[in-house]
Amino acid sequence: MSVITSSAYSRKLQAMGISRSVAENQTLLEAVEEIRELKQQKRAVILSHYYMSAELQVNHADGGVADFVGDSLGLSVAATKIEADAVVFCGVKFMAETAKVLNPSRKVLLPSMLAGCSLAESITAEDVRLLKKKYPGVPVVAYINTYAETKAEADVCCTSRNALAIAKALPGDQLIFLPDQFMGKNLQVRVKAETGKDMILWEGSCEVHEQFSPSKIMGLQMMYPEAELLVHWEVPDETVASTLSRSGGVLGSTTDIINYVAESRAKQFILGSECDLGATLRGMYPHKEFIVPCIRCPHMKQIDIFRTRDALRALGTAQEELYRIDLSESVMQGAYLPIKRMLEFA
Ligand code: SF4
């Protein structure tokens, strides 16, 4: 094992607030080193989401395994630029599907097919067809947290980073936004004020962000009165309404949150988003303090460094189909245009 690689990786993890026993560290470093070698041998790259555990968020250049770490939009853009033969997607299934739609000729592997999402599972393509019948001619905006079959029924997709711009740019005085009701209600406040448009919402929710209740956040605001609040669009609208006005802070996408901390003069922040985004923030801003009520996404955590190694070991063997994302031609073609429109707003 390369000493330089392992020490750089361990330092980066420490900066992210992760400490491990010597034995755990050794096992981890062996897996990291094997993944780095397998990636080279099999011409594969790893895309990793900010909600992955810290071990999967360290970049290759820092001794880790990730070739790109980002939010849903950043990962989608990165997926369009891939030159490798295969992508191992450390995120959840709808994200890996998006990478496949954008790279139909390449293999996309997901290290666990159990990595789902409560939002993506809350709505089907048939539900969208019924909505379109009920509201004929009203444009349909599908949040990226939907499966490819559902996206194929939409006019345009969006991520939390460009949802507002897309909602404002669409023609007409109504739009259907699905499937996150809380993000929809948070967006609706701005969309209504700036364009007068109404939004028809679906009743999905993110099982992580919906847990950030007003009382949970207010309790933390009492304990840390100097802290600013970092809340994701998917947090309930009543939390946003009752807590954001009490302190400075931001309501936005994962990248908006990261960028806000860079600009803010505050030293302390309360994070209203997935727990491991706290590790990302600690790694990026070591002189700032992050108070993180640790709620982990069980779907994202289906994927760890060892399953990622197993997927890479399987690449090019008969075991590969256990990990490979396969979509029908018609679904890929149907989902491509709404995703492409989303990327035009990147
Ligand atoms: S954090 Fe929420 S939106 Fe993201 S994958 Fe998990 S359940 Fe889905």
Coordinates of C-alpha atoms and ligand atoms in Angstrom, one line a residue:
M1 CA 0.0 0.0 0.0
S2 CA 1.2 3.5 -0.9
V3 CA 2.2 5.3 2.3
I4 CA 1.6 8.7 0.7
T5 CA -1.9 7.8 -0.4
S6 CA -3.0 6.3 2.9
S7 CA -1.7 9.2 5.0
A8 CA -3.3 11.8 2.8
Y9 CA -6.6 10.0 2.9
S10 CA -6.5 9.6 6.7
R11 CA -5.7 13.3 7.1
K12 CA -8.6 14.3 4.9
L13 CA -11.0 12.0 6.9
Q14 CA -9.8 13.5 10.2
A15 CA -10.5 17.0 8.8
M16 CA -14.0 15.8 8.1
G17 CA -14.4 14.8 11.7
I18 CA -14.1 11.1 11.3
S19 CA -12.0 9.0 13.7
R20 CA -11.5 5.3 13.6
S21 CA -9.7 2.5 15.5
V22 CA -6.3 1.4 14.1
A23 CA -7.9 -1.9 12.9
E24 CA -10.8 -0.2 11.2
N25 CA -8.5 2.2 9.6
Q26 CA -6.3 -0.6 8.2
T27 CA -9.3 -2.4 6.7
L28 CA -10.6 0.8 5.2
L29 CA -7.2 1.7 3.7
E30 CA -6.8 -1.7 2.1
A31 CA -10.3 -1.3 0.4
V32 CA -9.4 2.2 -0.8
E33 CA -6.1 1.0 -2.3
E34 CA -7.9 -1.9 -4.1
I35 CA -10.5 0.4 -5.5
R36 CA -7.9 2.8 -6.8
E37 CA -6.2 0.0 -8.6
L38 CA -9.4 -1.5 -9.9
K39 CA -10.5 1.8 -11.3
Q40 CA -7.4 2.0 -13.4
Q41 CA -7.4 -1.6 -14.5
K42 CA -11.1 -1.5 -15.6
R43 CA -11.2 2.1 -16.9
A44 CA -13.9 3.1 -14.4
V45 CA -14.7 6.3 -12.6
I46 CA -16.5 6.9 -9.3
L47 CA -19.1 9.7 -9.0
S48 CA -20.0 10.3 -5.3
H49 CA -22.8 12.4 -3.7
Y50 CA -22.4 14.7 -0.8
Y51 CA -24.7 12.5 1.3
M52 CA -22.4 9.5 1.0
S53 CA -20.4 8.7 4.1
A54 CA -17.1 10.6 4.4
E55 CA -15.0 7.7 3.2
L56 CA -16.6 7.9 -0.2
Q57 CA -16.3 11.7 -0.5
V58 CA -12.5 12.0 -0.6
N59 CA -11.2 12.7 -4.1
H60 CA -8.7 10.6 -5.9
A61 CA -6.2 13.4 -5.8
D62 CA -6.4 13.4 -2.0
G63 CA -5.8 9.7 -1.8
G64 CA -9.5 8.7 -1.9
V65 CA -11.6 7.0 -4.5
A66 CA -14.0 9.6 -5.8
D67 CA -13.4 11.2 -9.3
F68 CA -16.1 13.7 -8.7
V69 CA -18.1 14.6 -5.6
G70 CA -21.2 16.8 -6.0
D71 CA -24.9 17.3 -5.7
S72 CA -27.5 15.9 -8.1
L73 CA -27.0 18.6 -10.6
G74 CA -23.2 18.6 -10.4
L75 CA -23.2 14.8 -10.8
S76 CA -25.5 14.9 -13.8
V77 CA -23.2 17.5 -15.5
A78 CA -20.2 15.3 -14.6
A79 CA -21.9 12.3 -16.1
T80 CA -22.1 14.1 -19.5
K81 CA -18.3 14.4 -19.6
I82 CA -17.3 10.9 -18.8
E83 CA -14.7 9.3 -21.0
A84 CA -14.1 6.1 -19.0
D85 CA -15.8 2.8 -20.0
A86 CA -17.8 2.5 -16.8
V87 CA -19.2 4.6 -14.0
V88 CA -19.7 3.4 -10.4
F89 CA -22.3 5.6 -8.9
C90 CA -22.1 6.2 -5.2
G91 CA -25.5 7.8 -4.7
V92 CA -29.0 6.4 -5.1
K93 CA -30.7 4.6 -7.9
F94 CA -32.5 7.5 -9.6
M95 CA -29.1 9.3 -9.8
A96 CA -27.5 6.2 -11.4
E97 CA -30.4 6.0 -13.9
T98 CA -29.8 9.7 -14.8
A99 CA -26.1 8.9 -15.5
K100 CA -27.2 6.0 -17.7
V101 CA -29.6 8.1 -19.7
L102 CA -26.8 10.6 -20.3
N103 CA -24.3 7.9 -21.2
P104 CA -26.3 5.1 -22.9
S105 CA -23.2 3.5 -24.4
R106 CA -21.4 3.1 -21.0
K107 CA -21.9 0.8 -18.2
V108 CA -23.3 2.4 -15.0
L109 CA -23.0 0.4 -11.8
L110 CA -24.8 1.0 -8.5
P111 CA -23.1 -0.7 -5.6
S112 CA -26.5 -1.6 -4.0
M113 CA -29.8 -1.9 -5.8
L114 CA -31.4 -1.2 -2.4
A115 CA -30.3 2.4 -2.6
G116 CA -33.8 3.9 -3.2
C117 CA -35.4 7.2 -2.2
S118 CA -38.7 8.0 -0.6
L119 CA -39.3 10.8 -3.1
A120 CA -38.6 8.7 -6.2
E121 CA -40.8 5.9 -4.8
S122 CA -43.7 8.2 -4.1
I123 CA -44.8 8.6 -7.7
T124 CA -45.0 6.4 -10.8
A125 CA -45.2 7.2 -14.5
E126 CA -48.9 6.2 -14.5
D127 CA -49.5 8.8 -11.7
V128 CA -48.0 11.5 -14.0
R129 CA -50.1 10.4 -16.9
L130 CA -53.2 10.8 -14.8
L131 CA -52.1 14.2 -13.6
K132 CA -51.6 15.3 -17.2
K133 CA -55.2 14.1 -18.0
K134 CA -56.5 16.1 -15.0
Y135 CA -54.6 19.3 -15.9
P136 CA -54.2 19.2 -19.7
G137 CA -51.6 21.5 -21.1
V138 CA -50.1 22.4 -17.7
P139 CA -46.3 21.9 -17.9
V140 CA -44.9 19.1 -15.7
V141 CA -41.7 19.7 -13.8
A142 CA -40.2 16.5 -12.3
Y143 CA -37.6 16.9 -9.6
I144 CA -34.5 14.8 -10.3
N145 CA -35.5 12.6 -7.4
T146 CA -37.8 10.5 -9.7
Y147 CA -37.1 7.3 -11.6
A148 CA -36.4 7.5 -15.3
E149 CA -39.8 6.1 -16.2
T150 CA -41.4 9.0 -14.3
K151 CA -39.1 11.5 -15.8
A152 CA -40.0 10.3 -19.3
E153 CA -43.6 11.7 -18.7
A154 CA -42.4 15.1 -17.7
D155 CA -41.7 18.2 -19.8
V156 CA -38.6 19.2 -17.8
C157 CA -36.6 17.9 -14.9
C158 CA -35.0 20.1 -12.2
T159 CA -32.7 19.8 -9.2
S160 CA -33.0 21.9 -6.1
R161 CA -30.3 24.1 -7.5
N162 CA -32.2 25.2 -10.6
A163 CA -35.9 24.5 -9.7
L164 CA -36.7 28.1 -9.1
A165 CA -35.2 29.3 -12.4
I166 CA -37.0 26.6 -14.3
A167 CA -40.3 27.2 -12.5
K168 CA -40.1 30.9 -13.3
A169 CA -39.1 30.4 -17.0
L170 CA -42.0 28.0 -17.9
P171 CA -44.9 29.5 -19.9
G172 CA -48.4 29.8 -18.5
D173 CA -49.9 30.7 -15.1
Q174 CA -49.7 27.1 -13.6
L175 CA -47.2 24.3 -13.4
I176 CA -47.2 20.8 -11.9
F177 CA -44.3 20.2 -9.6
L178 CA -43.6 16.7 -8.4
P179 CA -43.0 14.8 -6.2
D180 CA -41.8 16.8 -3.1
Q181 CA -44.6 18.6 -1.4
F182 CA -42.4 20.6 1.0
M183 CA -40.0 21.7 -1.6
G184 CA -43.0 22.6 -3.8
K185 CA -44.5 24.7 -1.0
N186 CA -41.2 26.4 -0.3
L187 CA -40.7 27.2 -4.0
Q188 CA -44.3 28.3 -4.4
V189 CA -43.7 31.2 -2.0
R190 CA -41.0 32.6 -4.3
V191 CA -42.6 31.6 -7.6
K192 CA -46.0 33.2 -6.7
A193 CA -44.3 36.4 -5.5
E194 CA -42.1 36.7 -8.6
T195 CA -44.4 35.4 -11.3
G196 CA -47.9 35.1 -9.9
K197 CA -47.9 31.4 -11.1
D198 CA -49.7 28.6 -9.1
M199 CA -48.1 25.3 -8.5
I200 CA -50.0 22.0 -8.4
L201 CA -48.1 19.7 -6.0
W202 CA -47.8 15.9 -5.3
E203 CA -47.7 14.6 -1.8
G204 CA -44.2 13.0 -1.7
S205 CA -41.6 13.9 0.9
C206 CA -38.0 13.2 1.7
E207 CA -37.9 10.9 4.7
V208 CA -34.7 12.7 6.0
H209 CA -35.6 16.4 5.5
E210 CA -39.2 16.0 6.7
Q211 CA -37.8 15.2 10.1
F212 CA -36.5 18.8 10.6
S213 CA -39.5 20.0 12.6
P214 CA -39.8 23.6 13.8
S215 CA -39.4 22.4 17.4
K216 CA -36.2 20.5 16.6
I217 CA -34.6 23.5 14.9
M218 CA -35.9 26.1 17.4
G219 CA -34.4 24.0 20.3
L220 CA -31.0 24.2 18.6
Q221 CA -31.5 27.9 18.0
M222 CA -32.0 28.4 21.7
M223 CA -28.8 26.5 22.5
Y224 CA -26.7 28.2 19.8
P225 CA -28.2 31.7 19.5
E226 CA -25.2 32.9 17.4
A227 CA -25.5 30.1 14.8
E228 CA -26.9 30.7 11.3
L229 CA -29.3 28.2 9.8
L230 CA -28.5 26.1 6.7
V231 CA -31.7 24.4 5.5
H232 CA -32.5 22.4 2.3
W233 CA -35.4 23.1 0.1
E234 CA -36.9 19.8 1.1
V235 CA -37.4 20.8 4.8
P236 CA -41.0 21.4 5.7
D237 CA -42.3 24.8 4.9
E238 CA -43.5 25.5 8.4
T239 CA -39.9 24.9 9.7
V240 CA -38.6 27.4 7.1
A241 CA -41.3 29.9 8.0
S242 CA -40.8 29.7 11.8
T243 CA -37.1 29.3 12.1
L244 CA -35.2 31.0 9.2
S245 CA -36.6 34.5 10.2
R246 CA -35.1 34.0 13.7
S247 CA -31.5 33.9 12.6
G248 CA -29.5 34.5 9.4
G249 CA -29.0 31.7 7.1
V250 CA -30.1 30.2 3.8
L251 CA -32.8 28.1 2.3
G252 CA -31.4 26.4 -0.8
S253 CA -29.8 23.4 -2.5
T254 CA -26.8 21.5 -1.2
T255 CA -24.5 23.6 -3.3
D256 CA -26.3 26.8 -2.2
I257 CA -25.6 25.7 1.4
I258 CA -21.9 25.1 0.7
N259 CA -21.5 28.4 -1.1
Y260 CA -23.4 30.3 1.6
V261 CA -20.9 29.1 4.3
A262 CA -18.0 30.4 2.2
E263 CA -19.5 33.9 2.0
S264 CA -20.9 34.1 5.6
R265 CA -19.0 35.9 8.4
A266 CA -20.7 33.6 11.0
K267 CA -18.5 31.0 12.8
Q268 CA -21.3 28.6 13.8
F269 CA -24.0 27.0 11.7
I270 CA -27.0 24.7 12.3
L271 CA -27.4 22.2 9.4
G272 CA -30.9 21.2 8.4
S273 CA -30.0 18.5 5.9
E274 CA -28.5 15.0 5.7
C275 CA -25.9 14.2 8.4
D276 CA -22.9 13.5 6.1
L277 CA -23.2 16.9 4.5
G278 CA -21.8 17.9 7.9
A279 CA -18.6 16.0 7.1
T280 CA -18.4 17.7 3.7
L281 CA -18.7 21.1 5.4
R282 CA -16.2 20.3 8.1
G283 CA -13.7 19.2 5.5
M284 CA -14.2 22.4 3.5
Y285 CA -14.4 24.9 6.3
P286 CA -12.2 23.6 9.2
H287 CA -12.4 27.0 11.1
K288 CA -16.2 27.0 11.3
E289 CA -18.4 24.9 13.6
F290 CA -21.4 22.9 12.4
I291 CA -24.1 21.7 14.7
V292 CA -25.6 18.7 12.9
P293 CA -28.7 16.9 14.2
C294 CA -27.5 13.7 12.6
I295 CA -30.3 12.2 10.5
R296 CA -28.9 9.8 7.9
C297 CA -30.5 8.7 4.7
P298 CA -30.9 4.9 4.9
H299 CA -30.9 4.6 1.1
M300 CA -27.6 6.5 0.6
K301 CA -26.0 4.5 3.4
Q302 CA -26.8 1.2 1.6
I303 CA -23.6 2.1 -0.3
D304 CA -20.3 2.0 1.5
I305 CA -16.7 1.6 0.5
F306 CA -16.8 -2.2 0.6
R307 CA -19.9 -2.5 -1.6
T308 CA -18.2 -0.1 -4.0
R309 CA -15.1 -2.3 -4.1
D310 CA -17.4 -5.4 -4.7
A311 CA -19.1 -3.6 -7.6
L312 CA -15.7 -2.8 -9.2
R313 CA -14.5 -6.4 -8.7
A314 CA -17.7 -7.6 -10.5
L315 CA -17.3 -5.2 -13.4
G316 CA -16.6 -7.2 -16.6
T317 CA -17.6 -10.5 -14.9
A318 CA -20.8 -12.5 -14.8
Q319 CA -21.6 -10.9 -11.4
E320 CA -21.8 -7.5 -13.1
E321 CA -25.5 -7.7 -13.7
L322 CA -26.2 -7.6 -10.0
Y323 CA -25.0 -4.0 -10.0
R324 CA -25.6 -2.8 -13.6
I325 CA -28.3 -0.2 -14.4
D326 CA -30.3 -1.4 -17.4
L327 CA -33.1 0.8 -18.9
S328 CA -35.2 0.1 -21.9
E329 CA -34.5 2.2 -25.1
S330 CA -38.0 3.8 -24.8
V331 CA -37.5 4.9 -21.2
M332 CA -34.0 6.3 -22.0
Q333 CA -35.3 8.2 -25.0
G334 CA -38.3 9.5 -23.1
A335 CA -36.2 10.7 -20.1
Y336 CA -33.4 12.2 -22.2
L337 CA -35.2 15.4 -23.3
P338 CA -36.5 16.5 -19.8
I339 CA -33.0 15.9 -18.4
K340 CA -31.3 17.7 -21.2
R341 CA -33.6 20.7 -20.6
M342 CA -32.6 20.6 -16.9
L343 CA -29.0 20.7 -17.9
E344 CA -29.6 23.8 -20.0
F345 CA -30.3 25.6 -16.7
A346 CA -27.1 24.2 -15.0
Ligands
SF4_1 S1 -32.0 12.2 1.5 FE1 -34.2 12.1 1.0 S2 -34.3 12.8 -1.2 FE2 -32.2 12.2 -0.8 S3 -32.1 10.0 -1.4 FE3 -32.5 10.1 0.8 S4 -34.8 9.9 0.9 FE4 -34.2 10.5 -1.2

